[in-house]
Short mmCIF file of C-alpha atoms and ligand atoms in Angstrom, two decimals:
data_model
loop_
_atom_site.label_atom_id
_atom_site.label_comp_id
_atom_site.label_asym_id
_atom_site.label_seq_id
_atom_site.Cartn_x
_atom_site.Cartn_y
_atom_site.Cartn_z
CA UNK G 2 -34.40 -74.76 -209.04
CA UNK G 3 -33.77 -70.99 -208.97
CA UNK G 4 -30.17 -69.86 -209.49
CA UNK G 5 -27.86 -68.30 -206.89
CA UNK G 6 -28.84 -64.74 -206.06
CA UNK G 7 -26.36 -62.04 -207.03
CA UNK G 8 -24.84 -59.82 -204.37
CA UNK G 9 -25.97 -56.20 -204.99
CA UNK G 10 -22.94 -54.01 -205.61
CA UNK G 11 -22.10 -50.39 -206.29
CA UNK G 12 -21.76 -49.95 -210.08
CA UNK G 13 -18.08 -50.15 -211.16
CA UNK G 14 -18.00 -46.65 -212.67
CA UNK G 15 -19.20 -45.19 -209.39
CA UNK G 16 -17.29 -47.29 -206.87
CA UNK G 17 -13.89 -46.79 -208.50
CA UNK G 18 -14.13 -43.18 -207.31
CA UNK G 19 -15.07 -43.79 -203.68
CA UNK G 20 -14.04 -45.92 -200.69
CA UNK G 21 -17.53 -47.02 -199.71
CA UNK G 22 -18.20 -50.73 -199.47
CA UNK G 23 -18.45 -52.37 -202.90
CA UNK G 24 -20.73 -55.27 -201.92
CA UNK G 25 -23.92 -53.82 -200.47
CA UNK G 26 -25.21 -56.96 -198.74
CA UNK G 27 -28.30 -59.06 -199.42
CA UNK G 28 -31.73 -57.59 -198.80
CA UNK G 29 -34.01 -59.66 -196.50
CA UNK G 30 -35.93 -60.84 -199.59
CA UNK G 31 -32.77 -61.95 -201.41
CA UNK G 32 -31.41 -63.62 -198.26
CA UNK G 33 -34.57 -65.64 -197.67
CA UNK G 34 -34.69 -66.64 -201.35
CA UNK G 35 -31.07 -67.77 -201.26
CA UNK G 36 -31.49 -69.58 -197.93
CA UNK G 37 -34.44 -71.49 -199.32
CA UNK G 38 -32.28 -72.87 -202.13
CA UNK G 39 -30.34 -74.81 -199.46
CA UNK G 40 -31.24 -78.49 -199.54
CA UNK G 41 -30.71 -78.90 -195.80
CA UNK G 42 -28.55 -81.94 -196.55
CA UNK G 43 -28.65 -84.75 -194.00
CA UNK G 44 -24.85 -84.85 -193.82
CA UNK G 45 -23.94 -81.36 -195.01
CA UNK G 46 -20.55 -81.38 -196.75
CA UNK G 47 -20.29 -77.57 -196.60
CA UNK G 48 -19.39 -77.65 -192.90
CA UNK G 49 -16.33 -79.80 -193.59
CA UNK G 50 -14.98 -76.95 -195.71
CA UNK G 51 -15.27 -74.41 -192.89
CA UNK G 52 -12.11 -74.18 -190.75
CA UNK G 53 -14.17 -73.36 -187.61
CA UNK G 54 -17.16 -75.63 -188.40
CA UNK G 55 -19.90 -73.01 -188.45
CA UNK G 56 -23.28 -74.86 -188.35
CA UNK G 57 -24.04 -73.76 -191.90
CA UNK G 58 -27.13 -75.78 -192.61
CA UNK G 59 -28.74 -74.69 -189.34
CA UNK G 60 -28.05 -70.99 -189.67
CA UNK G 61 -29.17 -70.96 -193.29
CA UNK G 62 -32.35 -72.76 -192.26
CA UNK G 63 -33.05 -70.03 -189.70
CA UNK G 64 -32.54 -67.29 -192.28
CA UNK G 65 -34.96 -69.16 -194.54
CA UNK G 66 -37.49 -68.98 -191.70
CA UNK G 67 -36.97 -65.22 -191.53
CA UNK G 68 -35.04 -65.28 -188.22
CA UNK G 69 -31.58 -63.72 -188.75
CA UNK G 70 -31.17 -63.10 -185.01
CA UNK G 71 -31.39 -66.82 -184.28
CA UNK G 72 -29.10 -67.50 -187.24
CA UNK G 73 -26.50 -65.11 -185.85
CA UNK G 74 -26.70 -66.79 -182.47
CA UNK G 75 -25.99 -70.19 -184.04
CA UNK G 76 -23.05 -68.81 -186.05
CA UNK G 77 -21.56 -67.19 -182.96
CA UNK G 78 -21.33 -70.53 -181.23
CA UNK G 79 -18.43 -71.25 -183.58
CA UNK G 80 -17.38 -67.99 -185.19
CA UNK G 81 -16.80 -64.83 -183.19
CA UNK G 82 -16.34 -62.52 -186.16
CA UNK G 83 -19.12 -63.37 -188.65
CA UNK G 84 -19.51 -59.85 -190.02
CA UNK G 85 -15.85 -59.98 -191.00
CA UNK G 86 -15.72 -63.58 -192.21
CA UNK G 87 -18.88 -63.14 -194.27
CA UNK G 88 -17.08 -60.36 -196.09
CA UNK G 89 -13.51 -61.58 -196.52
CA UNK G 90 -13.32 -65.38 -196.18
CA UNK G 91 -12.37 -67.20 -199.38
CA UNK G 92 -15.64 -69.16 -199.29
CA UNK G 93 -15.22 -70.25 -202.89
CA UNK G 94 -12.39 -72.58 -201.83
CA UNK G 95 -13.80 -73.42 -198.40
CA UNK G 96 -17.46 -74.09 -197.47
CA UNK G 97 -18.95 -73.12 -200.83
CA UNK G 98 -16.55 -75.42 -202.66
CA UNK G 99 -18.05 -78.36 -200.74
CA UNK G 100 -21.71 -77.40 -201.18
CA UNK G 101 -23.55 -79.97 -203.29
CA UNK G 102 -24.70 -77.18 -205.61
CA UNK G 103 -21.06 -76.36 -206.39
CA UNK G 104 -21.03 -79.24 -208.88
CA UNK G 105 -23.56 -77.27 -210.92
CA UNK G 106 -21.51 -74.09 -210.44
CA UNK G 107 -24.13 -72.47 -208.20
CA UNK G 108 -23.21 -73.18 -204.56
CA UNK G 109 -25.35 -71.56 -201.89
CA UNK G 110 -23.98 -68.06 -201.18
CA UNK G 111 -22.88 -69.08 -197.67
CA UNK G 112 -20.61 -66.08 -197.13
CA UNK G 113 -23.24 -63.57 -198.20
CA UNK G 114 -25.76 -65.25 -195.88
CA UNK G 115 -23.31 -65.21 -192.98
CA UNK G 116 -22.77 -61.51 -193.54
CA UNK G 117 -26.55 -61.01 -193.74
CA UNK G 118 -27.06 -62.74 -190.39
CA UNK G 119 -24.32 -60.61 -188.79
CA UNK G 120 -25.58 -57.33 -190.26
CA UNK G 121 -29.29 -57.96 -189.68
CA UNK G 122 -29.37 -60.40 -186.77
CA UNK G 123 -28.58 -57.96 -183.98
CA UNK G 124 -30.94 -55.31 -185.31
CA UNK G 125 -33.73 -57.87 -185.51
CA UNK G 126 -33.06 -58.90 -181.95
CA UNK G 127 -33.58 -55.22 -181.01
CA UNK G 128 -30.21 -55.10 -179.32
CA UNK G 129 -28.40 -51.80 -178.91
CA UNK G 130 -25.35 -51.30 -181.13
CA UNK G 131 -24.35 -53.56 -183.95
CA UNK G 132 -24.21 -57.25 -184.40
CA UNK G 133 -21.06 -58.20 -182.61
CA UNK G 134 -21.33 -55.88 -179.71
CA UNK G 135 -24.72 -57.17 -178.78
CA UNK G 136 -24.25 -60.81 -179.63
CA UNK G 137 -20.87 -61.21 -178.02
CA UNK G 138 -22.08 -59.94 -174.69
CA UNK G 139 -23.91 -62.93 -173.27
CA UNK G 140 -21.03 -65.02 -172.02
CA UNK G 141 -21.42 -68.77 -172.31
CA UNK G 142 -21.76 -70.93 -169.27
CA UNK G 143 -18.01 -71.40 -169.10
CA UNK G 144 -17.42 -67.82 -167.99
CA UNK G 145 -19.38 -68.16 -164.80
CA UNK G 146 -18.18 -71.67 -164.04
CA UNK G 147 -14.44 -70.99 -164.10
CA UNK G 148 -12.90 -70.14 -160.75
CA UNK G 149 -9.60 -69.09 -162.25
CA UNK G 150 -9.26 -65.44 -163.05
CA UNK G 151 -5.59 -65.45 -164.01
CA UNK G 152 -4.22 -62.65 -166.19
CA UNK G 153 -3.39 -63.57 -169.76
CA UNK G 154 -1.56 -61.30 -172.21
CA UNK G 155 -2.30 -61.36 -175.93
CA UNK G 156 0.35 -59.86 -178.19
CA UNK G 157 -1.12 -58.52 -181.44
CA UNK G 158 -4.72 -57.57 -182.19
CA UNK G 159 -5.27 -59.30 -185.53
CA UNK G 160 -7.93 -61.99 -185.93
CA UNK G 161 -5.76 -64.57 -184.11
CA UNK G 162 -5.24 -62.34 -181.08
CA UNK G 163 -8.81 -61.04 -180.97
CA UNK G 164 -10.25 -64.55 -181.11
CA UNK G 165 -7.88 -65.86 -178.45
CA UNK G 166 -8.76 -62.88 -176.26
CA UNK G 167 -12.52 -63.40 -176.66
CA UNK G 168 -12.30 -67.11 -175.93
CA UNK G 169 -10.15 -66.57 -172.86
CA UNK G 170 -12.43 -63.81 -171.59
CA UNK G 171 -15.41 -66.10 -172.00
CA UNK G 172 -13.60 -68.57 -169.78
CA UNK G 173 -13.25 -65.90 -167.12
CA UNK G 174 -9.63 -64.90 -167.64
CA UNK G 175 -8.53 -61.29 -167.31
CA UNK G 176 -7.13 -60.53 -170.74
CA UNK G 177 -5.06 -57.62 -171.96
CA UNK G 178 -4.33 -57.29 -175.67
CA UNK G 179 -1.15 -55.39 -176.54
CA UNK G 180 -0.97 -53.86 -180.00
CA UNK G 181 2.06 -52.07 -181.41
CA UNK G 182 0.08 -49.82 -183.78
CA UNK G 183 -2.13 -46.98 -182.57
CA UNK G 184 -5.34 -48.82 -183.44
CA UNK G 185 -6.39 -52.44 -183.02
CA UNK G 186 -7.37 -54.99 -185.67
CA UNK G 187 -4.14 -56.08 -187.35
CA UNK G 188 -4.53 -56.59 -191.10
CA UNK G 189 -8.28 -56.07 -190.70
CA UNK G 190 -7.44 -52.45 -189.88
CA UNK G 191 -4.22 -51.61 -191.70
CA UNK G 192 -4.40 -53.95 -194.69
CA UNK G 193 -7.90 -54.71 -195.95
CA UNK G 194 -9.38 -51.50 -197.36
CA UNK G 195 -12.58 -49.77 -196.31
CA UNK G 196 -14.31 -50.71 -199.59
CA UNK G 197 -14.03 -54.42 -198.67
CA UNK G 198 -14.27 -54.24 -194.89
CA UNK G 199 -15.61 -51.02 -193.38
CA UNK G 200 -13.80 -49.93 -190.23
CA UNK G 201 -17.19 -49.58 -188.51
CA UNK G 202 -17.67 -53.36 -188.80
CA UNK G 203 -14.30 -53.97 -187.14
CA UNK G 204 -15.00 -51.33 -184.49
CA UNK G 205 -18.23 -53.10 -183.59
CA UNK G 206 -16.31 -56.36 -183.16
CA UNK G 207 -13.81 -54.59 -180.89
CA UNK G 208 -16.64 -53.09 -178.82
CA UNK G 209 -17.97 -56.59 -178.31
CA UNK G 210 -14.59 -57.70 -177.07
CA UNK G 211 -14.37 -54.82 -174.61
CA UNK G 212 -17.82 -55.72 -173.30
CA UNK G 213 -16.42 -59.13 -172.50
CA UNK G 214 -13.96 -57.31 -170.24
CA UNK G 215 -10.92 -57.47 -172.54
CA UNK G 216 -8.54 -54.52 -172.24
CA UNK G 217 -6.81 -53.34 -175.40
CA UNK G 218 -3.61 -51.34 -175.04
CA UNK G 219 -2.31 -49.82 -178.25
CA UNK G 220 1.12 -48.32 -178.95
CA UNK G 221 2.83 -51.11 -177.01
CA UNK G 222 5.51 -53.12 -178.81
CA UNK G 223 5.94 -56.26 -176.78
CA UNK G 224 9.64 -57.07 -176.78
CA UNK G 225 10.54 -53.38 -176.76
CA UNK G 226 8.05 -51.20 -174.85
CA UNK G 227 7.55 -54.11 -172.46
CA UNK G 228 9.40 -57.41 -172.52
CA UNK G 229 8.13 -60.89 -171.82
CA UNK G 230 9.92 -60.71 -168.46
CA UNK G 231 7.99 -57.52 -167.65
CA UNK G 232 4.71 -59.33 -168.41
CA UNK G 233 5.56 -62.19 -166.05
CA UNK G 234 6.58 -59.65 -163.41
CA UNK G 235 3.26 -57.83 -163.84
CA UNK G 236 1.45 -61.04 -162.97
CA UNK G 237 0.44 -62.43 -166.36
CA UNK G 238 0.29 -66.22 -166.15
CA UNK G 239 0.25 -67.02 -169.87
CA UNK G 240 0.86 -65.24 -173.16
CA UNK G 241 -0.61 -65.70 -176.63
CA UNK G 242 1.48 -64.31 -179.48
CA UNK G 243 -0.38 -63.43 -182.70
CA UNK G 244 2.01 -60.96 -184.24
CA UNK G 245 1.26 -61.80 -187.87
CA UNK G 246 3.20 -61.71 -191.11
CA UNK G 247 3.68 -58.00 -191.51
CA UNK G 248 7.22 -57.92 -192.90
CA UNK G 249 7.11 -57.17 -196.63
CA UNK G 250 9.20 -59.13 -199.11
CA UNK G 251 11.05 -56.94 -201.56
CA UNK G 252 11.47 -57.44 -205.29
CA UNK G 253 15.24 -57.51 -205.15
CA UNK G 254 15.66 -55.65 -208.43
CA UNK G 255 17.67 -52.52 -209.27
CA UNK G 256 15.84 -49.25 -208.70
CA UNK G 257 13.82 -50.44 -205.70
CA UNK G 258 15.04 -47.46 -203.66
CA UNK G 259 13.65 -44.88 -206.10
CA UNK G 260 10.93 -42.39 -205.15
CA UNK G 261 7.58 -43.83 -206.11
CA UNK G 262 8.31 -47.41 -205.03
CA UNK G 263 6.23 -48.72 -202.15
CA UNK G 264 5.80 -52.03 -200.44
CA UNK G 265 2.09 -52.89 -200.42
CA UNK G 266 2.37 -53.00 -196.66
CA UNK G 267 3.46 -49.35 -196.47
CA UNK G 268 1.03 -48.23 -199.15
CA UNK G 269 -1.99 -49.88 -197.57
CA UNK G 270 -1.01 -48.88 -194.03
CA UNK G 271 -0.78 -45.26 -195.06
CA UNK G 272 -4.03 -45.45 -196.96
CA UNK G 273 -6.03 -47.43 -194.36
CA UNK G 274 -4.56 -47.03 -190.89
CA UNK G 275 -3.42 -43.44 -191.48
CA UNK G 276 -6.64 -42.79 -193.42
CA UNK G 277 -4.99 -41.16 -196.43
CA UNK G 278 -8.22 -41.95 -198.26
CA UNK G 279 -9.94 -39.30 -196.15
CA UNK G 280 -7.39 -36.56 -196.95
CA UNK G 281 -7.80 -33.55 -196.61
CA UNK G 282 -10.10 -34.34 -193.65
CA UNK G 283 -7.07 -36.21 -192.24
CA UNK G 284 -3.60 -34.67 -192.41
CA UNK G 285 -1.79 -37.79 -193.69
CA UNK G 286 -1.92 -37.91 -197.50
CA UNK G 287 -0.15 -40.43 -199.69
CA UNK G 288 1.32 -39.69 -203.09
CA UNK G 289 -0.18 -41.94 -205.74
CA UNK G 290 1.13 -41.40 -209.24
CA UNK G 291 -0.84 -41.34 -212.49
CA UNK G 292 0.37 -44.69 -213.80
CA UNK G 293 0.76 -47.41 -211.21
CA UNK G 294 2.15 -50.94 -211.55
CA UNK G 295 1.36 -53.38 -208.75
CA UNK G 296 3.57 -56.46 -208.75
CA UNK G 297 1.89 -59.62 -207.45
CA UNK G 298 -1.35 -61.56 -207.83
CA UNK G 299 -2.79 -62.08 -204.35
CA UNK G 300 -5.40 -60.26 -202.27
CA UNK G 301 -2.76 -57.76 -201.20
CA UNK G 302 -2.03 -56.88 -204.84
CA UNK G 303 -5.74 -56.48 -205.66
CA UNK G 304 -6.28 -54.29 -202.60
CA UNK G 305 -3.28 -52.12 -203.47
CA UNK G 306 -4.35 -51.69 -207.09
CA UNK G 307 -7.95 -50.84 -206.27
CA UNK G 308 -6.81 -48.44 -203.54
CA UNK G 309 -4.45 -46.67 -205.96
CA UNK G 310 -7.32 -46.30 -208.43
CA UNK G 311 -9.57 -44.77 -205.81
CA UNK G 312 -6.79 -42.40 -204.71
CA UNK G 313 -6.79 -40.92 -208.20
CA UNK G 314 -4.41 -42.94 -210.41
CA UNK G 315 -5.40 -42.82 -214.08
CA UNK G 316 -4.04 -46.22 -215.06
CA UNK G 317 -3.40 -49.11 -212.70
CA UNK G 318 -2.03 -52.48 -213.75
CA UNK G 319 -1.33 -55.76 -212.04
CA UNK G 320 1.96 -57.32 -213.17
CA UNK G 321 1.94 -61.05 -212.44
CA UNK G 322 4.55 -63.60 -213.45
CA UNK G 323 2.12 -66.48 -213.87
CA UNK G 324 -1.20 -66.69 -215.73
CA UNK G 325 -4.76 -65.92 -214.73
CA UNK G 326 -5.37 -69.50 -213.55
CA UNK G 327 -2.65 -69.22 -210.90
CA UNK G 328 -3.81 -65.88 -209.42
CA UNK G 329 -3.97 -66.53 -205.67
CA UNK G 330 -6.40 -63.64 -204.97
CA UNK G 331 -10.05 -64.33 -204.26
CA UNK G 332 -11.88 -64.79 -207.56
CA UNK G 333 -14.56 -62.29 -206.57
CA UNK G 334 -11.95 -59.60 -205.91
CA UNK G 335 -10.22 -60.27 -209.24
CA UNK G 336 -13.57 -59.82 -210.99
CA UNK G 337 -14.26 -56.66 -209.02
CA UNK G 338 -10.83 -55.28 -209.94
CA UNK G 339 -11.38 -56.02 -213.62
CA UNK G 340 -14.80 -54.41 -213.61
CA UNK G 341 -13.26 -51.30 -212.08
CA UNK G 342 -10.75 -51.04 -214.91
CA UNK G 343 -7.60 -52.54 -213.38
CA UNK G 344 -5.44 -53.94 -216.22
CA UNK G 345 -3.82 -57.36 -215.89
CA UNK G 346 -0.43 -58.08 -217.42
CA UNK G 347 0.08 -61.82 -217.06
CA UNK G 348 3.33 -63.75 -217.53
CA UNK G 349 5.52 -60.75 -216.83
CA UNK G 350 8.14 -60.48 -214.10
CA UNK G 351 9.89 -57.23 -213.06
CA UNK G 352 13.61 -57.08 -213.76
CA UNK G 353 14.41 -53.42 -213.08
CA UNK G 354 12.80 -50.15 -212.01
CA UNK G 355 13.95 -47.16 -214.00
CA UNK G 356 14.29 -43.64 -212.60
CA UNK G 357 14.98 -40.11 -213.84
CA UNK G 358 17.73 -37.74 -212.72
CA UNK G 359 15.62 -36.71 -209.68
CA UNK G 360 15.39 -40.29 -208.50
CA UNK G 361 11.72 -40.61 -209.45
CA UNK G 362 10.32 -43.80 -210.99
CA UNK G 363 9.69 -43.51 -214.74
CA UNK G 364 9.33 -47.13 -215.79
CA UNK G 365 9.20 -50.78 -214.90
CA UNK G 366 11.21 -53.21 -216.98
CA UNK G 367 9.55 -56.59 -217.24
CA UNK G 368 10.61 -59.93 -218.61
CA UNK G 369 8.08 -62.04 -220.48
CA UNK G 370 7.60 -65.50 -218.97
CA UNK G 371 6.09 -68.80 -219.99
CA UNK G 372 4.88 -71.61 -217.76
CA UNK G 373 7.09 -74.66 -217.29
CA UNK G 374 6.80 -77.70 -215.05
CA UNK G 375 4.99 -77.45 -211.69
CA UNK G 376 7.16 -76.26 -208.79
CA UNK G 377 7.04 -77.18 -205.08
CA UNK G 378 3.77 -75.24 -204.68
CA UNK G 379 2.16 -77.41 -207.38
CA UNK G 380 1.73 -74.41 -209.68
CA UNK G 381 3.50 -74.29 -213.01
CA UNK G 382 6.84 -72.53 -212.67
CA UNK G 383 7.27 -69.30 -214.66
CA UNK G 384 10.30 -69.52 -216.95
CA UNK G 385 11.84 -66.43 -218.67
CA UNK G 386 11.46 -66.15 -222.45
CA UNK G 387 14.94 -65.06 -223.62
CA UNK G 388 15.10 -61.63 -225.25
CA UNK G 389 11.49 -60.73 -224.44
CA UNK G 390 11.82 -57.63 -222.27
CA UNK G 391 9.74 -54.50 -222.26
CA UNK G 392 9.62 -51.22 -220.34
CA UNK G 393 6.23 -50.13 -219.05
CA UNK G 394 6.05 -46.37 -218.46
CA UNK G 395 4.86 -45.92 -214.85
CA UNK G 396 5.56 -43.42 -212.07
CA UNK G 397 4.65 -45.69 -209.14
CA UNK G 398 5.52 -49.30 -208.40
CA UNK G 399 3.89 -51.17 -205.53
CA UNK G 400 5.44 -54.47 -204.56
CA UNK G 401 2.90 -57.01 -203.29
CA UNK G 402 4.83 -60.26 -203.56
CA UNK G 403 4.30 -61.58 -200.06
CA UNK G 404 5.09 -60.99 -196.41
CA UNK G 405 7.30 -62.71 -193.87
CA UNK G 406 6.91 -63.05 -190.10
CA UNK G 407 6.90 -59.85 -188.05
CA UNK G 408 10.36 -60.07 -186.41
CA UNK G 409 9.97 -57.70 -183.45
CA UNK G 410 8.73 -59.98 -180.68
CA UNK G 411 10.99 -62.78 -181.85
CA UNK G 412 14.09 -60.61 -181.96
CA UNK G 413 13.71 -59.35 -178.40
CA UNK G 414 12.56 -62.56 -176.74
CA UNK G 415 15.54 -64.76 -175.84
CA UNK G 416 15.03 -68.50 -176.04
CA UNK G 417 12.07 -68.37 -178.43
CA UNK G 418 12.61 -71.08 -181.06
CA UNK G 419 11.78 -70.31 -184.69
CA UNK G 420 11.46 -72.36 -187.87
CA UNK G 421 13.78 -72.19 -190.87
CA UNK G 422 11.32 -69.71 -192.41
CA UNK G 423 11.56 -67.42 -189.35
CA UNK G 424 8.08 -68.24 -187.99
CA UNK G 425 7.60 -69.01 -184.30
CA UNK G 426 7.91 -72.77 -183.75
CA UNK G 427 5.10 -74.37 -181.73
CA UNK G 428 4.31 -77.89 -180.52
CA UNK G 429 1.06 -79.78 -181.15
CA UNK G 430 -0.65 -77.66 -178.47
CA UNK G 431 0.43 -74.37 -179.99
CA UNK G 432 2.96 -73.79 -177.18
CA UNK G 433 6.30 -72.25 -178.06
CA UNK G 434 9.70 -73.27 -176.71
CA UNK G 435 8.92 -70.98 -173.73
CA UNK G 436 6.54 -72.55 -171.24
CA UNK G 437 3.29 -70.63 -170.95
CA UNK G 438 3.87 -68.73 -174.20
CA UNK G 439 1.56 -69.88 -177.02
CA UNK G 440 1.46 -68.62 -180.58
CA UNK G 441 -0.83 -68.85 -183.60
CA UNK G 442 -2.01 -67.22 -186.82
CA UNK G 443 0.28 -65.91 -189.54
CA UNK G 444 3.28 -65.73 -187.18
CA UNK G 445 3.19 -69.54 -187.06
CA UNK G 446 1.76 -70.56 -190.44
CA UNK G 447 3.12 -67.78 -192.62
CA UNK G 448 0.70 -65.45 -194.44
CA UNK G 449 -2.65 -67.28 -194.59
CA UNK G 450 -6.28 -66.28 -194.03
CA UNK G 451 -8.45 -64.56 -191.45
CA UNK G 452 -10.40 -67.68 -190.58
CA UNK G 453 -7.29 -69.82 -190.16
CA UNK G 454 -5.84 -67.19 -187.83
CA UNK G 455 -9.09 -67.19 -185.88
CA UNK G 456 -9.09 -70.97 -185.66
CA UNK G 457 -5.54 -70.87 -184.30
CA UNK G 458 -6.48 -68.24 -181.72
CA UNK G 459 -9.42 -70.28 -180.56
CA UNK G 460 -7.42 -73.48 -180.23
CA UNK G 461 -4.61 -71.67 -178.40
CA UNK G 462 -7.10 -70.22 -175.92
CA UNK G 463 -8.30 -73.75 -175.22
CA UNK G 464 -4.75 -74.96 -174.65
CA UNK G 465 -3.88 -71.96 -172.46
CA UNK G 466 -6.91 -72.78 -170.36
CA UNK G 467 -5.70 -76.39 -170.03
CA UNK G 468 -2.22 -75.21 -169.09
CA UNK G 469 -3.55 -72.86 -166.40
CA UNK G 470 -5.85 -75.56 -165.07
CA UNK G 471 -2.87 -77.91 -164.82
CA UNK G 472 -4.22 -80.24 -167.50
CA UNK G 473 -1.32 -79.78 -169.93
P1 FAD O 25 -2.30 -59.82 -188.22
O1 FAD O 25 -3.67 -59.56 -188.76
O2 FAD O 25 -1.15 -59.50 -189.09
O3 FAD O 25 -2.16 -59.06 -186.85
C1 FAD O 25 -0.95 -59.04 -186.14
C2 FAD O 25 -0.94 -57.81 -185.24
O4 FAD O 25 0.14 -57.92 -184.32
C3 FAD O 25 -0.71 -56.51 -186.00
O5 FAD O 25 -1.69 -55.56 -185.64
C4 FAD O 25 0.67 -56.05 -185.54
O6 FAD O 25 0.80 -54.63 -185.50
C5 FAD O 25 0.73 -56.64 -184.14
N1 FAD O 25 2.10 -56.84 -183.64
C6 FAD O 25 3.16 -57.36 -184.29
N2 FAD O 25 4.23 -57.42 -183.48
C7 FAD O 25 3.83 -56.92 -182.28
C8 FAD O 25 4.48 -56.72 -181.03
N3 FAD O 25 5.77 -57.07 -180.86
N4 FAD O 25 3.78 -56.16 -180.00
C9 FAD O 25 2.46 -55.83 -180.18
N5 FAD O 25 1.81 -55.99 -181.34
C10 FAD O 25 2.47 -56.54 -182.37
N6 FAD O 25 -7.36 -63.13 -195.56
C11 FAD O 25 -8.62 -63.55 -195.89
O7 FAD O 25 -9.09 -64.54 -195.33
N7 FAD O 25 -9.37 -62.87 -196.80
C12 FAD O 25 -8.94 -61.74 -197.40
O8 FAD O 25 -9.64 -61.16 -198.22
C13 FAD O 25 -7.64 -61.26 -197.06
N8 FAD O 25 -7.16 -60.11 -197.60
C14 FAD O 25 -5.95 -59.62 -197.19
C15 FAD O 25 -5.53 -58.39 -197.66
C16 FAD O 25 -4.33 -57.85 -197.23
C17 FAD O 25 -3.90 -56.51 -197.73
C18 FAD O 25 -3.50 -58.60 -196.34
C19 FAD O 25 -2.18 -58.04 -195.89
C20 FAD O 25 -3.90 -59.83 -195.88
C21 FAD O 25 -5.15 -60.34 -196.28
N9 FAD O 25 -5.62 -61.56 -195.79
C22 FAD O 25 -6.87 -62.00 -196.13
C23 FAD O 25 -4.82 -62.35 -194.84
C24 FAD O 25 -5.30 -62.14 -193.39
O9 FAD O 25 -5.61 -60.80 -193.18
C25 FAD O 25 -4.24 -62.62 -192.43
O10 FAD O 25 -4.00 -63.99 -192.68
C26 FAD O 25 -4.69 -62.42 -190.97
O11 FAD O 25 -4.95 -61.07 -190.70
C27 FAD O 25 -3.63 -62.96 -190.01
O12 FAD O 25 -4.06 -62.68 -188.71
P2 FAD O 25 -3.04 -62.59 -187.48
O13 FAD O 25 -3.90 -62.29 -186.30
O14 FAD O 25 -2.20 -63.79 -187.45
O15 FAD O 25 -2.08 -61.37 -187.80
FE1 SF4 O 26 -27.06 -76.30 -197.91
FE2 SF4 O 26 -25.03 -76.63 -199.72
FE3 SF4 O 26 -24.58 -77.07 -197.10
FE4 SF4 O 26 -26.19 -78.78 -198.47
S1 SF4 O 26 -23.98 -78.41 -198.81
S2 SF4 O 26 -26.53 -77.91 -196.38
S3 SF4 O 26 -27.15 -77.35 -199.93
S4 SF4 O 26 -25.13 -75.09 -198.05
#
């Protein structure tokens, strides 16, 4: 049995200096070879690992037959954003973890094949534009069959909101997406960098949505620019809230207000949304120092570190209080970061940020840790080693230790119940304490994944439809 094909990538020495996509995508030859490794299991376990139940075996079979357009069509029955999911889903803990070949350490490269179908399927079908735009256009039977054309508002244009909007539009609803930033996409736009998810891929997905008749209004903060009451008065009959987990957690150590300290949220927003990576073509630069410490071990930390490197930092290190085994970031992205020269300082927790007389960061004091008993998350708890402190000379500190729920909509919407963690509370149908207002994605679950947010958006659309049809 041939082994799993390797994803072609830009060489590390080259890619660390540019923002072009790192993973280049499978060639048709590689894709067919990989697809033909699939055993076409009678009861495929891979699909049980996919939160939206993409028909994996079937679409891989179609790629194996040299028909990516048909494969893309099958994927789209369940997943509206395959070009994005193929690139950023943590397949190694989802579908690929369940593949029978995983036991031998060589699961079928399901994510790479999904991306291949999305990137090549539309072109093969000789459709104008890119994958999503062309494939999303043919509305399913539901759109013509539904008499109801009620207006539905979607608050937030991340994967939860976009998926809810697409599903509702396919059912014939008139959907308007309100986004507080000046461009749509949520974390897909402002968080995940160009070298992992090119903006052109997202733009194609948004074009597809517009072709379904969805209107997207940016620069509108629902709760402030318009309130929920205004939406009802304008004739919206239901609302989906997918406002995400965009509120950064802070380190809570002395020196956090010094110049040169960023939250990852701010750093990545300025780099991605404000396109600092294209300076001087854009007029919004960001100051990245020479020696950068990124605190945290998740995808956000990896993205921040690799962005800082590409913006010109000479030395970039990840400071993480647990060990390599506990790193929550995608394994592939950790490997990519290492190949690019990002240093990892494990079992170190920040205790203080030091500054000079001008208020500029000059160092990060860290405390050495060791792992104790497992905590509530099941991971071994980091415990300080007394007397083992050290100062790392750095001029920039980026804090990437997690995000909480975006508070804006919640704060300005009276009567909206929240959980103890500040997320929007929903019932088993995804409906909030306010009738007709549904919510899903990170604003309900806390910071999670793209595909889970999409799954929530899809389910909420289904429940909104039931509510508007009087079935709920
Ligand atoms: P978001 O994507 O956060 O979108 C919410 C949107 O709502 C935002 O655009 C926000 O501006 C808007 N909004 C908020 N309040 C209002 C308001 N009052 N009015 C109007 N608009 C409003 N997941 C993966 O699966 N794989 C990855 O590789 C991965 N990498 C990540 C890297 C980074 C840097 C980050 C931050 C997250 C990453 N994630 C990854 C997580 C994933 O992106 C999120 O789980 C997902 O985007 C959540 O989707 P969402 O639609 O719930 O919210
Ligand atoms: Fe193919 Fe693996 Fe799924 Fe079986 S489990 S159908 S081999 S991808």
